[in-house]
Every structure is written in structure tokens, then in C-alpha cells.
PDB file of C-alpha atoms in Angstrom:
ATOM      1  CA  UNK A  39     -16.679  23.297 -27.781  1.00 47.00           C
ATOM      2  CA  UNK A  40     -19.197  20.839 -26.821  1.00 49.00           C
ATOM      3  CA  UNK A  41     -18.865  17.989 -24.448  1.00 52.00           C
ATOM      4  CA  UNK A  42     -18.506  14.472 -24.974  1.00 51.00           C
ATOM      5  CA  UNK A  43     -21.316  12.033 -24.365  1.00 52.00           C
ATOM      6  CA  UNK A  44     -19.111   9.427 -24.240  1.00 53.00           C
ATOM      7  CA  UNK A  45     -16.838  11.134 -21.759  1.00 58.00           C
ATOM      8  CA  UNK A  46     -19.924  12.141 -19.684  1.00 62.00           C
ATOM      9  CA  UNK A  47     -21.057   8.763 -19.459  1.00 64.00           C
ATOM     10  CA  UNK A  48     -18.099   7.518 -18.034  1.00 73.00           C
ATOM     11  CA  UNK A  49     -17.752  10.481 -15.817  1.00 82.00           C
ATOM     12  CA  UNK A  50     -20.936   9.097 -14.037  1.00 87.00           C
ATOM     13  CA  UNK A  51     -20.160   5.573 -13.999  1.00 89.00           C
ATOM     14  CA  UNK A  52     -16.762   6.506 -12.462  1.00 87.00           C
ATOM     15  CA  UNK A  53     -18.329   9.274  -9.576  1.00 87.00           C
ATOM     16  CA  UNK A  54     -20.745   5.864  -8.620  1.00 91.00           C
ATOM     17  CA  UNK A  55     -17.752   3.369  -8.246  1.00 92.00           C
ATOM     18  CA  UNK A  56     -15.916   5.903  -5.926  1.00 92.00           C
ATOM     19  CA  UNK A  57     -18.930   6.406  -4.219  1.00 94.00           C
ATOM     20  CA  UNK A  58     -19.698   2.903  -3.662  1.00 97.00           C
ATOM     21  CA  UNK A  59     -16.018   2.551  -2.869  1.00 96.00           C
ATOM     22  CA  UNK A  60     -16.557   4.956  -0.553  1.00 96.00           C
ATOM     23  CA  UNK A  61     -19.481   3.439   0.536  1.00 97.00           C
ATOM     24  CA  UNK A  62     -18.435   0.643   2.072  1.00 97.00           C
ATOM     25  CA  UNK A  63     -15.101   1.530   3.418  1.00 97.00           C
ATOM     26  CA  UNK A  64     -17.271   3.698   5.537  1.00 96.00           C
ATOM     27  CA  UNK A  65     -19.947   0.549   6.529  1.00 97.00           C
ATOM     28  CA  UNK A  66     -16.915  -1.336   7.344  1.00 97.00           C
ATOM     29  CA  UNK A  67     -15.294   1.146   9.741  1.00 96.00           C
ATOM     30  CA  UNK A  68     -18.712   1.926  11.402  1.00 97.00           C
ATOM     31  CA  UNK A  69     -19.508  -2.041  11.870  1.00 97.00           C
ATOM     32  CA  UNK A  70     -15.961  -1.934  13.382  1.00 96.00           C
ATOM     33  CA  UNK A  71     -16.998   0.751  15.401  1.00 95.00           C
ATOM     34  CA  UNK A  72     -20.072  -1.069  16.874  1.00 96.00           C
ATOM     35  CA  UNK A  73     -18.450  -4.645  17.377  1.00 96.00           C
ATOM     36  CA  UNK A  74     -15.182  -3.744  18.015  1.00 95.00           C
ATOM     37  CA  UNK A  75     -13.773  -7.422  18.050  1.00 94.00           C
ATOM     38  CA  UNK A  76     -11.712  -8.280  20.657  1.00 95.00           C
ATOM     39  CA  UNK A  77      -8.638  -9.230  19.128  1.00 95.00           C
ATOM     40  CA  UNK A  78      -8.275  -5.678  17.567  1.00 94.00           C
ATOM     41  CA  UNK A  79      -8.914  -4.349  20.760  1.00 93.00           C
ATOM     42  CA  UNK A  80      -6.259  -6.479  22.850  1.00 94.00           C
ATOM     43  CA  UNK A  81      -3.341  -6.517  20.206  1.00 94.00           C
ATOM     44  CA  UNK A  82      -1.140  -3.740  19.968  1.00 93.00           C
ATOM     45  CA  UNK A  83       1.296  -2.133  17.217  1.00 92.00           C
ATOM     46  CA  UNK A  84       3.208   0.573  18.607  1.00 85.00           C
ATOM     47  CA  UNK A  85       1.484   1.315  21.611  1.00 82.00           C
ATOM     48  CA  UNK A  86      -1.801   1.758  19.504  1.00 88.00           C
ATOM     49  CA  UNK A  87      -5.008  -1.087  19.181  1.00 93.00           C
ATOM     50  CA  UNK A  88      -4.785  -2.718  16.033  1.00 95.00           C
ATOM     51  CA  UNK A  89      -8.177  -0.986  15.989  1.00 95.00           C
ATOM     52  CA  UNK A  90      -7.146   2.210  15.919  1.00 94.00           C
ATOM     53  CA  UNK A  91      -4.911   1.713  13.446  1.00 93.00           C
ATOM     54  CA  UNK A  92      -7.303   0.098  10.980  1.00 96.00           C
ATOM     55  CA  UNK A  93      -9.448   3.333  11.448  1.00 96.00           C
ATOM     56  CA  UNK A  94      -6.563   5.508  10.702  1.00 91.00           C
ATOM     57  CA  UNK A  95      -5.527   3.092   7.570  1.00 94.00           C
ATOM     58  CA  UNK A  96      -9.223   3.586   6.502  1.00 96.00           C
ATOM     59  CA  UNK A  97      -9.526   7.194   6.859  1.00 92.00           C
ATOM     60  CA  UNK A  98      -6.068   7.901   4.895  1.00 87.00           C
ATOM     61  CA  UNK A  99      -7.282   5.458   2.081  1.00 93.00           C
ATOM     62  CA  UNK A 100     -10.682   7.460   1.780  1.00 94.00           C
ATOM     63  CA  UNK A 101      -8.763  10.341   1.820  1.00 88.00           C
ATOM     64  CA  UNK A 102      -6.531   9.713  -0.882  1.00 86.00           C
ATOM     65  CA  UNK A 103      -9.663   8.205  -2.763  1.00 90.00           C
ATOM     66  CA  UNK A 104     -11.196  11.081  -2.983  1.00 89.00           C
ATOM     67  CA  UNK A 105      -8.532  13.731  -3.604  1.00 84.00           C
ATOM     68  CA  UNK A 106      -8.084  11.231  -6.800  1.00 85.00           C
ATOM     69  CA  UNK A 107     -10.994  10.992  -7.708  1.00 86.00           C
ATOM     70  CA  UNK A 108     -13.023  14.012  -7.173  1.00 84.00           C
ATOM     71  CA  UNK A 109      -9.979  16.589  -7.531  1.00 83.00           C
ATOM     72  CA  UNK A 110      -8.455  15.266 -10.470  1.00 82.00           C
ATOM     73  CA  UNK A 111      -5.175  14.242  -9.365  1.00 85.00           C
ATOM     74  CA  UNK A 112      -5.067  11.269 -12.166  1.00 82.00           C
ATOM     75  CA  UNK A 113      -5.466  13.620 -14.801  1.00 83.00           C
ATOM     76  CA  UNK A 114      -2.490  16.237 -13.508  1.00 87.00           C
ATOM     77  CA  UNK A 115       1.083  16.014 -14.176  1.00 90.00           C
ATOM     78  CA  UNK A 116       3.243  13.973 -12.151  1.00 90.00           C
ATOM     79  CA  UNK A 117       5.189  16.737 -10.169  1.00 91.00           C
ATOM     80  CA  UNK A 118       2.143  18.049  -9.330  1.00 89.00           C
ATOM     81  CA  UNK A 119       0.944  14.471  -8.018  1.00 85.00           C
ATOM     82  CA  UNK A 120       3.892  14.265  -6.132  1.00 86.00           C
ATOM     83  CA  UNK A 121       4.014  17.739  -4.490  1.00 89.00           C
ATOM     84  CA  UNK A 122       0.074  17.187  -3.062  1.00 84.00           C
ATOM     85  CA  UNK A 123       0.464  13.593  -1.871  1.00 79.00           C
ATOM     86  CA  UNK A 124       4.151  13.850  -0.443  1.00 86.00           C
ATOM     87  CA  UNK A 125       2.636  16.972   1.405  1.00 89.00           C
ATOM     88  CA  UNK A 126       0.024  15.485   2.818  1.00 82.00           C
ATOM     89  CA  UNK A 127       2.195  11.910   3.800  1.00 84.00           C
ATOM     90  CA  UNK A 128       4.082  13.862   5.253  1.00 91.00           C
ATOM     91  CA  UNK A 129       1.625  16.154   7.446  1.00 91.00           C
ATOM     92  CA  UNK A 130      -0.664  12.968   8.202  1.00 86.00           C
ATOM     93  CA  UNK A 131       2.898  11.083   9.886  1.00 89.00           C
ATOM     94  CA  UNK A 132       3.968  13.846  11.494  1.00 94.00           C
ATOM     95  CA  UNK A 133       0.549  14.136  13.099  1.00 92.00           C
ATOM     96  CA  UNK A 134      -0.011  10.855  13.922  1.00 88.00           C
ATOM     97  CA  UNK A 135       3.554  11.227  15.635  1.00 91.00           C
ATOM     98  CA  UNK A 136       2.744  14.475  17.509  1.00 92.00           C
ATOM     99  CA  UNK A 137      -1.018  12.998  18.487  1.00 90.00           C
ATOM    100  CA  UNK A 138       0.893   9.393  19.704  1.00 87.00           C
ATOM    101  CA  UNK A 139       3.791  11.297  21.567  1.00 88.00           C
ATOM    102  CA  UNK A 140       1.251  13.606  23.311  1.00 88.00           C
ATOM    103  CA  UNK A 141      -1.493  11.102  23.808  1.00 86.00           C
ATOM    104  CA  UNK A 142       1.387   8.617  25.575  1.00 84.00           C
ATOM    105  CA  UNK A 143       2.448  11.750  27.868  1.00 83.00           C
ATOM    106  CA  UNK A 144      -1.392  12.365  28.759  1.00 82.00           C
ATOM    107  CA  UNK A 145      -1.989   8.259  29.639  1.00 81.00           C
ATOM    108  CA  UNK A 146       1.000   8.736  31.741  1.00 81.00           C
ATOM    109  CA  UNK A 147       0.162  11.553  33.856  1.00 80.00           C
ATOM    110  CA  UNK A 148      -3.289  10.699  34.843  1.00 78.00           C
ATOM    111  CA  UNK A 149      -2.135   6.487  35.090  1.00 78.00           C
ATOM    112  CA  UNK A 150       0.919   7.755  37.388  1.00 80.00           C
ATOM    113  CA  UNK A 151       0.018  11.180  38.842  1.00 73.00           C
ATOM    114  CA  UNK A 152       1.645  13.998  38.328  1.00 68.00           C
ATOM    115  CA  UNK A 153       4.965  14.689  36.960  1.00 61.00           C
ATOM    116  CA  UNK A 154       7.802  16.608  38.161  1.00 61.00           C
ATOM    117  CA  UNK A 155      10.227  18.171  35.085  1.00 58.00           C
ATOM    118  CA  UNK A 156      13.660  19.530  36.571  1.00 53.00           C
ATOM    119  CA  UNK A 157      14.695  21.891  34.024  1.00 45.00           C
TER     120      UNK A 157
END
């Protein structure tokens, strides 16, 4: 019935590494943020800064981090595991598809004027 030092212990030492983790993912993408180096922001993968990218890289990684960590995804059974993350792969893509599809159509309109559609 009662709880583990032991356990507790490492409970704390592991919520401090993720936060550190954390931590400086976050300094790193806000440094980023304020220099934005120039090579990131003149090369581009699919139509996208390298910048970009490496902020939407970042942000997934965190994300995972802390569903893993702070919801207790290691501890759960592997279907389960499987059922969140494949979920949320999938949902983050198709998002990222949707946003770079729409965003593309928007850049076009206001670099070119408008559009006419013949339907």
C-alpha cells in the first residue's frame, strides 16, 4: 500500500532530466528564433526554410517527449503505444500537408494576383 522511496526518488530525478531536456530544446529554438542564420533561411526542402522545418522537427520531438514522459506512455502496453503515436503521426503529416498546400495557394494569390477557377 505504501509507496516506494526508491521509486520516488527516481521519479524526481527522471521529471528533472525531461525538464532539462525540455529545457534546452526550447533555448535552442528561441536562439534560432532571434539569429535566424542565414543559411537556414536561404535553403529550402520542399518549398519550406530549412528553418522552419527545424522548428517543426523541434516542436514534434518535445511533443513526443512529453507525452512519454509525463503521460506514461513507456509504462503502457504496446498496442496502446502504437494507437496514440500512429494517431498523432498521422494527424501532425496530414496537417503539415493541409497547412503547406494552403499556405503555397495563399503565396500564390497575393505574389500573382488573383485567380480565376473555371469550374
Amino acid at each position: 500500500m505504501g509507496h516506494d522511496t526508491a521509486e520516488h526518488g527516481s521519479n524526481i530525478k527522471r521529471i528533472w532530466k525531461v525538464f532539462f531536456i525540455l529545457s534546452i530544446v526550447t533555448i535552442v529554438e528561441v536562439i534560432l528564433g532571434i539569429i535566424k542564420p542565414d543559411f537556414m533561411i536561404e535553403t529550402y526542402i520542399v518549398r519550406m526554410k530549412l528553418l522552419n522545418w527545424i522548428f517543426i522537427i523541434l516542436t514534434i520531438y518535445k511533443a513526443y517527449l512529453i507525452t512519454w514522459a509525463f503521460m506514461h506512455m513507456e509504462g503502457e502496453t504496446k498496442g496502446l503505444r502504437r494507437s496514440v503515436v500512429w494517431t498523432g503521426v498521422f494527424l501532425i503529416c496530414y496537417l503539415i500537408f493541409i497547412l503547406l498546400t494552403e499556405g503555397d495557394y495563399v503565396f500564390e494569390v497575393f505574389k500573382n494576383g488573383y485567380k480565376s477557377w473555371d469550374f
